[in-house]
């Protein structure tokens, strides 16, 4: 690879909930290099957050690791990719003052602190406003009479914030924007009727701004969204190798990049992303008859309406149990890496009982709006006659990781939403077939896992960065003819017995939620 060839590379960086990852691809959509930085949110002063300094240092370390990986493979210092895209965990609340300084620490999607705001906004707008959305965080801050509100000059998400730091452009992609404020899929901009309604509220509260004045400009996939500034280049790469004036794609949310990385952007296609949270995205071919608290209406990166079932809790509980096994292995001096532990324990669930020993697990570390929880208390409950085996235990954990998604998905079934295909990606599906088969049982549909599924959101963002140069054709056509032309995957369908088993567990889970509610009342929140 010559030095000039790096001008034909495309970089995607995604700030996820548990790691920041960068992926560099070439014109053949092959991953040339990657970099990762692990991190975790913290619960501080009543909010799940990441410190501003941790956002910046994590971004820098991730890019440094990408550079090192690229140099190790090609003996070339990465200095000028052709284009870059930033994506991140959707929704949340970052507000800046007139000097572009953060007014309060980043409030992430994981917070369920906007109950009063959404209970007013949803019926007021006749549109479901989830607790995670930026407008919900903003209106809750208004209701709380927080002193910073009157000083707001700009509101954005973590992807929009990083994009602004690197380019100076106050924009977001339409998929990301749809996690901030309702989008009109015809105009591909904030819904004007709802904008006027919110502006009236702002005026009534004597606030010195309107929606359009403080929210980012909405762009669609393929549009140019700014260039890397001198300051931005040094922020991303303090070593000074990265050159400015690199072109940027519109910043997107992890839901949008997940749709791109699974080639699920056409009507009647969908995907499921399973990591810290789990969510399904179904691209609609018709409007829903009514709005549901359990269903978010968002958009693809090119503006099509999407029904999103978002569940705050998925794999955290499984990860913590795996940590216990890692600790035990160290105690008895057994060397087995984390991935091997996952694989062995997940495959062992094939030996579980059909009823998984009648064990109840609740994985709610945070609130779960789909089932109307504003806090969480992870718990494990079993009957004296339950069969507590390792296989049954982890089969229960896997069922629990997807059962809330199934509860939300049942509302889509009532609307007779058409689905031609579901593609799954994320850590829950890293062990071949196990999580995939359980998802197929939960949703009672065929599920495909592609061989490139592990590349995930940052790969999807890299493809969107590449799409800037191919935007004369529609995004679904670009994906089908270019990156996904030869992609293969495994498609599985659950048996009737497996579907019945999951449905039986879902019944048990819903009955057990009253225990969860009582635990929240009785057990103090140790974070506080």
PDB file of N, CA and C in Angstrom, residues 20-92:
ATOM      1  N   UNK A  20     -15.310   3.037  22.806  1.00  0.00           N
ATOM      2  CA  UNK A  20     -15.193   3.893  21.630  1.00  0.00           C
ATOM      3  C   UNK A  20     -14.391   3.091  20.611  1.00  0.00           C
ATOM      4  N   UNK A  21     -14.908   2.990  19.406  1.00  0.00           N
ATOM      5  CA  UNK A  21     -14.224   2.176  18.402  1.00  0.00           C
ATOM      6  C   UNK A  21     -14.096   2.939  17.093  1.00  0.00           C
ATOM      7  N   UNK A  22     -12.934   2.808  16.465  1.00  0.00           N
ATOM      8  CA  UNK A  22     -12.673   3.401  15.158  1.00  0.00           C
ATOM      9  C   UNK A  22     -12.387   2.294  14.161  1.00  0.00           C
ATOM     10  N   UNK A  23     -12.932   2.429  12.955  1.00  0.00           N
ATOM     11  CA  UNK A  23     -12.730   1.456  11.882  1.00  0.00           C
ATOM     12  C   UNK A  23     -12.341   2.210  10.614  1.00  0.00           C
ATOM     13  N   UNK A  24     -11.275   1.775   9.981  1.00  0.00           N
ATOM     14  CA  UNK A  24     -10.819   2.363   8.717  1.00  0.00           C
ATOM     15  C   UNK A  24     -11.013   1.345   7.610  1.00  0.00           C
ATOM     16  N   UNK A  25     -11.742   1.735   6.554  1.00  0.00           N
ATOM     17  CA  UNK A  25     -11.995   0.815   5.443  1.00  0.00           C
ATOM     18  C   UNK A  25     -11.407   1.385   4.148  1.00  0.00           C
ATOM     19  N   UNK A  26     -11.262   0.503   3.155  1.00  0.00           N
ATOM     20  CA  UNK A  26     -10.765   0.941   1.848  1.00  0.00           C
ATOM     21  C   UNK A  26     -11.907   0.970   0.833  1.00  0.00           C
ATOM     22  N   UNK A  27     -11.562   1.171  -0.422  1.00  0.00           N
ATOM     23  CA  UNK A  27     -12.583   1.253  -1.474  1.00  0.00           C
ATOM     24  C   UNK A  27     -13.330  -0.054  -1.679  1.00  0.00           C
ATOM     25  N   UNK A  28     -12.737  -1.160  -1.223  1.00  0.00           N
ATOM     26  CA  UNK A  28     -13.379  -2.470  -1.336  1.00  0.00           C
ATOM     27  C   UNK A  28     -14.160  -2.822  -0.074  1.00  0.00           C
ATOM     28  N   UNK A  29     -14.294  -1.830   0.824  1.00  0.00           N
ATOM     29  CA  UNK A  29     -15.059  -1.989   2.075  1.00  0.00           C
ATOM     30  C   UNK A  29     -14.419  -2.970   3.042  1.00  0.00           C
ATOM     31  N   UNK A  30     -13.134  -3.224   2.866  1.00  0.00           N
ATOM     32  CA  UNK A  30     -12.387  -4.096   3.767  1.00  0.00           C
ATOM     33  C   UNK A  30     -11.868  -3.271   4.945  1.00  0.00           C
ATOM     34  N   UNK A  31     -11.896  -3.861   6.118  1.00  0.00           N
ATOM     35  CA  UNK A  31     -11.381  -3.177   7.302  1.00  0.00           C
ATOM     36  C   UNK A  31      -9.851  -3.257   7.282  1.00  0.00           C
ATOM     37  N   UNK A  32      -9.226  -2.090   7.183  1.00  0.00           N
ATOM     38  CA  UNK A  32      -7.760  -2.028   7.147  1.00  0.00           C
ATOM     39  C   UNK A  32      -7.164  -1.969   8.542  1.00  0.00           C
ATOM     40  N   UNK A  33      -7.841  -1.266   9.442  1.00  0.00           N
ATOM     41  CA  UNK A  33      -7.315  -1.097  10.803  1.00  0.00           C
ATOM     42  C   UNK A  33      -8.467  -0.716  11.722  1.00  0.00           C
ATOM     43  N   UNK A  34      -8.246  -0.920  12.997  1.00  0.00           N
ATOM     44  CA  UNK A  34      -9.258  -0.538  13.981  1.00  0.00           C
ATOM     45  C   UNK A  34      -8.578  -0.125  15.276  1.00  0.00           C
ATOM     46  N   UNK A  35      -9.300   0.614  16.070  1.00  0.00           N
ATOM     47  CA  UNK A  35      -8.809   1.024  17.384  1.00  0.00           C
ATOM     48  C   UNK A  35      -9.956   1.048  18.367  1.00  0.00           C
ATOM     49  N   UNK A  36      -9.662   0.715  19.617  1.00  0.00           N
ATOM     50  CA  UNK A  36     -10.711   0.608  20.640  1.00  0.00           C
ATOM     51  C   UNK A  36     -10.256   1.292  21.926  1.00  0.00           C
ATOM     52  N   UNK A  37     -11.187   1.908  22.595  1.00  0.00           N
ATOM     53  CA  UNK A  37     -10.964   2.428  23.946  1.00  0.00           C
ATOM     54  C   UNK A  37     -12.160   2.029  24.792  1.00  0.00           C
ATOM     55  N   UNK A  38     -11.930   1.283  25.850  1.00  0.00           N
ATOM     56  CA  UNK A  38     -13.003   0.855  26.741  1.00  0.00           C
ATOM     57  C   UNK A  38     -13.307   1.936  27.772  1.00  0.00           C
ATOM     58  N   UNK A  39     -14.590   2.110  28.071  1.00  0.00           N
ATOM     59  CA  UNK A  39     -14.985   3.055  29.115  1.00  0.00           C
ATOM     60  C   UNK A  39     -16.338   2.666  29.678  1.00  0.00           C
ATOM     61  N   UNK A  40     -16.732   3.299  30.752  1.00  0.00           N
ATOM     62  CA  UNK A  40     -18.029   3.029  31.378  1.00  0.00           C
ATOM     63  C   UNK A  40     -18.627   4.337  31.872  1.00  0.00           C
ATOM     64  N   UNK A  41     -19.954   4.421  31.810  1.00  0.00           N
ATOM     65  CA  UNK A  41     -20.612   5.586  32.379  1.00  0.00           C
ATOM     66  C   UNK A  41     -20.623   5.506  33.900  1.00  0.00           C
ATOM     67  N   UNK A  42     -20.838   6.649  34.541  1.00  0.00           N
ATOM     68  CA  UNK A  42     -20.891   6.720  35.997  1.00  0.00           C
ATOM     69  C   UNK A  42     -22.185   7.404  36.412  1.00  0.00           C
ATOM     70  N   UNK A  43     -22.682   7.017  37.573  1.00  0.00           N
ATOM     71  CA  UNK A  43     -23.919   7.601  38.102  1.00  0.00           C
ATOM     72  C   UNK A  43     -23.531   8.678  39.104  1.00  0.00           C
ATOM     73  N   UNK A  44     -23.648   9.945  38.702  1.00  0.00           N
ATOM     74  CA  UNK A  44     -23.173  11.064  39.518  1.00  0.00           C
ATOM     75  C   UNK A  44     -24.282  12.098  39.663  1.00  0.00           C
ATOM     76  N   UNK A  45     -24.580  12.444  40.891  1.00  0.00           N
ATOM     77  CA  UNK A  45     -25.600  13.464  41.184  1.00  0.00           C
ATOM     78  C   UNK A  45     -26.937  13.170  40.498  1.00  0.00           C
ATOM     79  N   UNK A  46     -27.281  11.888  40.464  1.00  0.00           N
ATOM     80  CA  UNK A  46     -28.584  11.497  39.934  1.00  0.00           C
ATOM     81  C   UNK A  46     -28.637  11.268  38.438  1.00  0.00           C
ATOM     82  N   UNK A  47     -27.482  11.321  37.744  1.00  0.00           N
ATOM     83  CA  UNK A  47     -27.471  11.140  36.295  1.00  0.00           C
ATOM     84  C   UNK A  47     -26.370  10.176  35.864  1.00  0.00           C
ATOM     85  N   UNK A  48     -26.705   9.338  34.862  1.00  0.00           N
ATOM     86  CA  UNK A  48     -25.677   8.559  34.187  1.00  0.00           C
ATOM     87  C   UNK A  48     -24.917   9.497  33.252  1.00  0.00           C
ATOM     88  N   UNK A  49     -23.591   9.480  33.349  1.00  0.00           N
ATOM     89  CA  UNK A  49     -22.823  10.465  32.603  1.00  0.00           C
ATOM     90  C   UNK A  49     -21.427   9.953  32.286  1.00  0.00           C
ATOM     91  N   UNK A  50     -20.767  10.626  31.360  1.00  0.00           N
ATOM     92  CA  UNK A  50     -19.335  10.482  31.089  1.00  0.00           C
ATOM     93  C   UNK A  50     -18.736  11.872  31.232  1.00  0.00           C
ATOM     94  N   UNK A  51     -17.635  11.985  31.951  1.00  0.00           N
ATOM     95  CA  UNK A  51     -16.995  13.282  32.142  1.00  0.00           C
ATOM     96  C   UNK A  51     -16.475  13.809  30.808  1.00  0.00           C
ATOM     97  N   UNK A  52     -16.505  15.118  30.644  1.00  0.00           N
ATOM     98  CA  UNK A  52     -16.035  15.738  29.403  1.00  0.00           C
ATOM     99  C   UNK A  52     -14.592  15.336  29.095  1.00  0.00           C
ATOM    100  N   UNK A  53     -13.751  15.331  30.104  1.00  0.00           N
ATOM    101  CA  UNK A  53     -12.344  14.962  29.878  1.00  0.00           C
ATOM    102  C   UNK A  53     -12.205  13.505  29.459  1.00  0.00           C
ATOM    103  N   UNK A  54     -13.108  12.653  29.935  1.00  0.00           N
ATOM    104  CA  UNK A  54     -13.067  11.241  29.548  1.00  0.00           C
ATOM    105  C   UNK A  54     -13.535  11.058  28.106  1.00  0.00           C
ATOM    106  N   UNK A  55     -14.473  11.892  27.666  1.00  0.00           N
ATOM    107  CA  UNK A  55     -14.924  11.836  26.272  1.00  0.00           C
ATOM    108  C   UNK A  55     -13.756  12.163  25.343  1.00  0.00           C
ATOM    109  N   UNK A  56     -13.027  13.229  25.658  1.00  0.00           N
ATOM    110  CA  UNK A  56     -11.925  13.676  24.809  1.00  0.00           C
ATOM    111  C   UNK A  56     -10.756  12.703  24.868  1.00  0.00           C
ATOM    112  N   UNK A  57     -10.357  12.310  26.072  1.00  0.00           N
ATOM    113  CA  UNK A  57      -9.202  11.413  26.192  1.00  0.00           C
ATOM    114  C   UNK A  57      -9.509  10.039  25.607  1.00  0.00           C
ATOM    115  N   UNK A  58     -10.749   9.586  25.744  1.00  0.00           N
ATOM    116  CA  UNK A  58     -11.137   8.304  25.158  1.00  0.00           C
ATOM    117  C   UNK A  58     -11.106   8.348  23.652  1.00  0.00           C
ATOM    118  N   UNK A  59     -11.595   9.449  23.082  1.00  0.00           N
ATOM    119  CA  UNK A  59     -11.553   9.632  21.631  1.00  0.00           C
ATOM    120  C   UNK A  59     -10.116   9.627  21.132  1.00  0.00           C
ATOM    121  N   UNK A  60      -9.253  10.344  21.818  1.00  0.00           N
ATOM    122  CA  UNK A  60      -7.847  10.427  21.419  1.00  0.00           C
ATOM    123  C   UNK A  60      -7.149   9.068  21.517  1.00  0.00           C
ATOM    124  N   UNK A  61      -7.425   8.335  22.592  1.00  0.00           N
ATOM    125  CA  UNK A  61      -6.788   7.028  22.758  1.00  0.00           C
ATOM    126  C   UNK A  61      -7.268   6.047  21.701  1.00  0.00           C
ATOM    127  N   UNK A  62      -8.552   6.110  21.375  1.00  0.00           N
ATOM    128  CA  UNK A  62      -9.106   5.249  20.330  1.00  0.00           C
ATOM    129  C   UNK A  62      -8.422   5.525  18.993  1.00  0.00           C
ATOM    130  N   UNK A  63      -8.285   6.808  18.639  1.00  0.00           N
ATOM    131  CA  UNK A  63      -7.646   7.151  17.364  1.00  0.00           C
ATOM    132  C   UNK A  63      -6.170   6.761  17.378  1.00  0.00           C
ATOM    133  N   UNK A  64      -5.516   6.940  18.521  1.00  0.00           N
ATOM    134  CA  UNK A  64      -4.110   6.543  18.631  1.00  0.00           C
ATOM    135  C   UNK A  64      -3.955   5.045  18.393  1.00  0.00           C
ATOM    136  N   UNK A  65      -4.858   4.257  18.954  1.00  0.00           N
ATOM    137  CA  UNK A  65      -4.803   2.804  18.769  1.00  0.00           C
ATOM    138  C   UNK A  65      -5.063   2.422  17.311  1.00  0.00           C
ATOM    139  N   UNK A  66      -5.959   3.162  16.644  1.00  0.00           N
ATOM    140  CA  UNK A  66      -6.192   2.942  15.214  1.00  0.00           C
ATOM    141  C   UNK A  66      -4.916   3.238  14.421  1.00  0.00           C
ATOM    142  N   UNK A  67      -4.295   4.362  14.694  1.00  0.00           N
ATOM    143  CA  UNK A  67      -3.058   4.733  14.006  1.00  0.00           C
ATOM    144  C   UNK A  67      -1.981   3.668  14.184  1.00  0.00           C
ATOM    145  N   UNK A  68      -1.864   3.194  15.425  1.00  0.00           N
ATOM    146  CA  UNK A  68      -0.852   2.174  15.706  1.00  0.00           C
ATOM    147  C   UNK A  68      -1.131   0.889  14.943  1.00  0.00           C
ATOM    148  N   UNK A  69      -2.401   0.514  14.882  1.00  0.00           N
ATOM    149  CA  UNK A  69      -2.776  -0.697  14.160  1.00  0.00           C
ATOM    150  C   UNK A  69      -2.495  -0.539  12.668  1.00  0.00           C
ATOM    151  N   UNK A  70      -2.808   0.631  12.132  1.00  0.00           N
ATOM    152  CA  UNK A  70      -2.566   0.903  10.713  1.00  0.00           C
ATOM    153  C   UNK A  70      -1.066   0.874  10.403  1.00  0.00           C
ATOM    154  N   UNK A  71      -0.276   1.484  11.283  1.00  0.00           N
ATOM    155  CA  UNK A  71       1.180   1.509  11.059  1.00  0.00           C
ATOM    156  C   UNK A  71       1.775   0.103  11.174  1.00  0.00           C
ATOM    157  N   UNK A  72       1.281  -0.659  12.119  1.00  0.00           N
ATOM    158  CA  UNK A  72       1.785  -2.018  12.323  1.00  0.00           C
ATOM    159  C   UNK A  72       1.556  -2.870  11.078  1.00  0.00           C
ATOM    160  N   UNK A  73       0.425  -2.662  10.414  1.00  0.00           N
ATOM    161  CA  UNK A  73       0.083  -3.482   9.248  1.00  0.00           C
ATOM    162  C   UNK A  73       0.724  -2.977   7.966  1.00  0.00           C
ATOM    163  N   UNK A  74       0.874  -1.653   7.821  1.00  0.00           N
ATOM    164  CA  UNK A  74       1.294  -1.102   6.527  1.00  0.00           C
ATOM    165  C   UNK A  74       2.573  -0.266   6.586  1.00  0.00           C
ATOM    166  N   UNK A  75       3.102  -0.047   7.819  1.00  0.00           N
ATOM    167  CA  UNK A  75       4.320   0.767   7.987  1.00  0.00           C
ATOM    168  C   UNK A  75       4.121   2.180   7.438  1.00  0.00           C
ATOM    169  N   UNK A  76       2.909   2.685   7.548  1.00  0.00           N
ATOM    170  CA  UNK A  76       2.564   4.025   7.089  1.00  0.00           C
ATOM    171  C   UNK A  76       1.840   4.744   8.231  1.00  0.00           C
ATOM    172  N   UNK A  77       2.165   6.005   8.451  1.00  0.00           N
ATOM    173  CA  UNK A  77       1.471   6.808   9.448  1.00  0.00           C
ATOM    174  C   UNK A  77       0.198   7.377   8.837  1.00  0.00           C
ATOM    175  N   UNK A  78      -0.935   7.080   9.448  1.00  0.00           N
ATOM    176  CA  UNK A  78      -2.210   7.583   8.944  1.00  0.00           C
ATOM    177  C   UNK A  78      -2.267   9.096   9.137  1.00  0.00           C
ATOM    178  N   UNK A  79      -2.434   9.822   8.044  1.00  0.00           N
ATOM    179  CA  UNK A  79      -2.442  11.279   8.138  1.00  0.00           C
ATOM    180  C   UNK A  79      -3.606  11.925   7.395  1.00  0.00           C
ATOM    181  N   UNK A  80      -4.150  11.244   6.381  1.00  0.00           N
ATOM    182  CA  UNK A  80      -5.215  11.878   5.618  1.00  0.00           C
ATOM    183  C   UNK A  80      -6.171  10.849   5.014  1.00  0.00           C
ATOM    184  N   UNK A  81      -7.146  10.366   5.809  1.00  0.00           N
ATOM    185  CA  UNK A  81      -8.205   9.557   5.185  1.00  0.00           C
ATOM    186  C   UNK A  81      -9.031  10.443   4.271  1.00  0.00           C
ATOM    187  N   UNK A  82      -9.750   9.827   3.355  1.00  0.00           N
ATOM    188  CA  UNK A  82     -10.534  10.602   2.390  1.00  0.00           C
ATOM    189  C   UNK A  82     -11.716  11.289   3.053  1.00  0.00           C
ATOM    190  N   UNK A  83     -12.335  10.616   4.015  1.00  0.00           N
ATOM    191  CA  UNK A  83     -13.468  11.207   4.727  1.00  0.00           C
ATOM    192  C   UNK A  83     -13.641  10.513   6.071  1.00  0.00           C
ATOM    193  N   UNK A  84     -14.357  11.189   6.958  1.00  0.00           N
ATOM    194  CA  UNK A  84     -14.534  10.713   8.338  1.00  0.00           C
ATOM    195  C   UNK A  84     -15.996  10.899   8.727  1.00  0.00           C
ATOM    196  N   UNK A  85     -16.482  10.005   9.581  1.00  0.00           N
ATOM    197  CA  UNK A  85     -17.810  10.163  10.163  1.00  0.00           C
ATOM    198  C   UNK A  85     -17.785   9.828  11.638  1.00  0.00           C
ATOM    199  N   UNK A  86     -18.514  10.579  12.429  1.00  0.00           N
ATOM    200  CA  UNK A  86     -18.615  10.358  13.877  1.00  0.00           C
ATOM    201  C   UNK A  86     -20.015   9.861  14.203  1.00  0.00           C
ATOM    202  N   UNK A  87     -20.090   8.801  14.963  1.00  0.00           N
ATOM    203  CA  UNK A  87     -21.388   8.347  15.469  1.00  0.00           C
ATOM    204  C   UNK A  87     -21.276   8.103  16.962  1.00  0.00           C
ATOM    205  N   UNK A  88     -22.417   7.948  17.596  1.00  0.00           N
ATOM    206  CA  UNK A  88     -22.395   7.759  19.043  1.00  0.00           C
ATOM    207  C   UNK A  88     -23.716   7.263  19.554  1.00  0.00           C
ATOM    208  N   UNK A  89     -23.735   6.969  20.853  1.00  0.00           N
ATOM    209  CA  UNK A  89     -24.973   6.548  21.496  1.00  0.00           C
ATOM    210  C   UNK A  89     -26.023   7.640  21.282  1.00  0.00           C
ATOM    211  N   UNK A  90     -27.175   7.228  20.783  1.00  0.00           N
ATOM    212  CA  UNK A  90     -28.206   8.208  20.409  1.00  0.00           C
ATOM    213  C   UNK A  90     -28.790   8.908  21.631  1.00  0.00           C
ATOM    214  N   UNK A  91     -29.467  10.011  21.336  1.00  0.00           N
ATOM    215  CA  UNK A  91     -30.255  10.733  22.323  1.00  0.00           C
ATOM    216  C   UNK A  91     -29.350  11.461  23.340  1.00  0.00           C
ATOM    217  N   UNK A  92     -29.884  11.698  24.513  1.00  0.00           N
ATOM    218  CA  UNK A  92     -29.095  12.345  25.539  1.00  0.00           C
ATOM    219  C   UNK A  92     -29.102  13.860  25.439  1.00  0.00           C
TER     220      UNK A  92
END
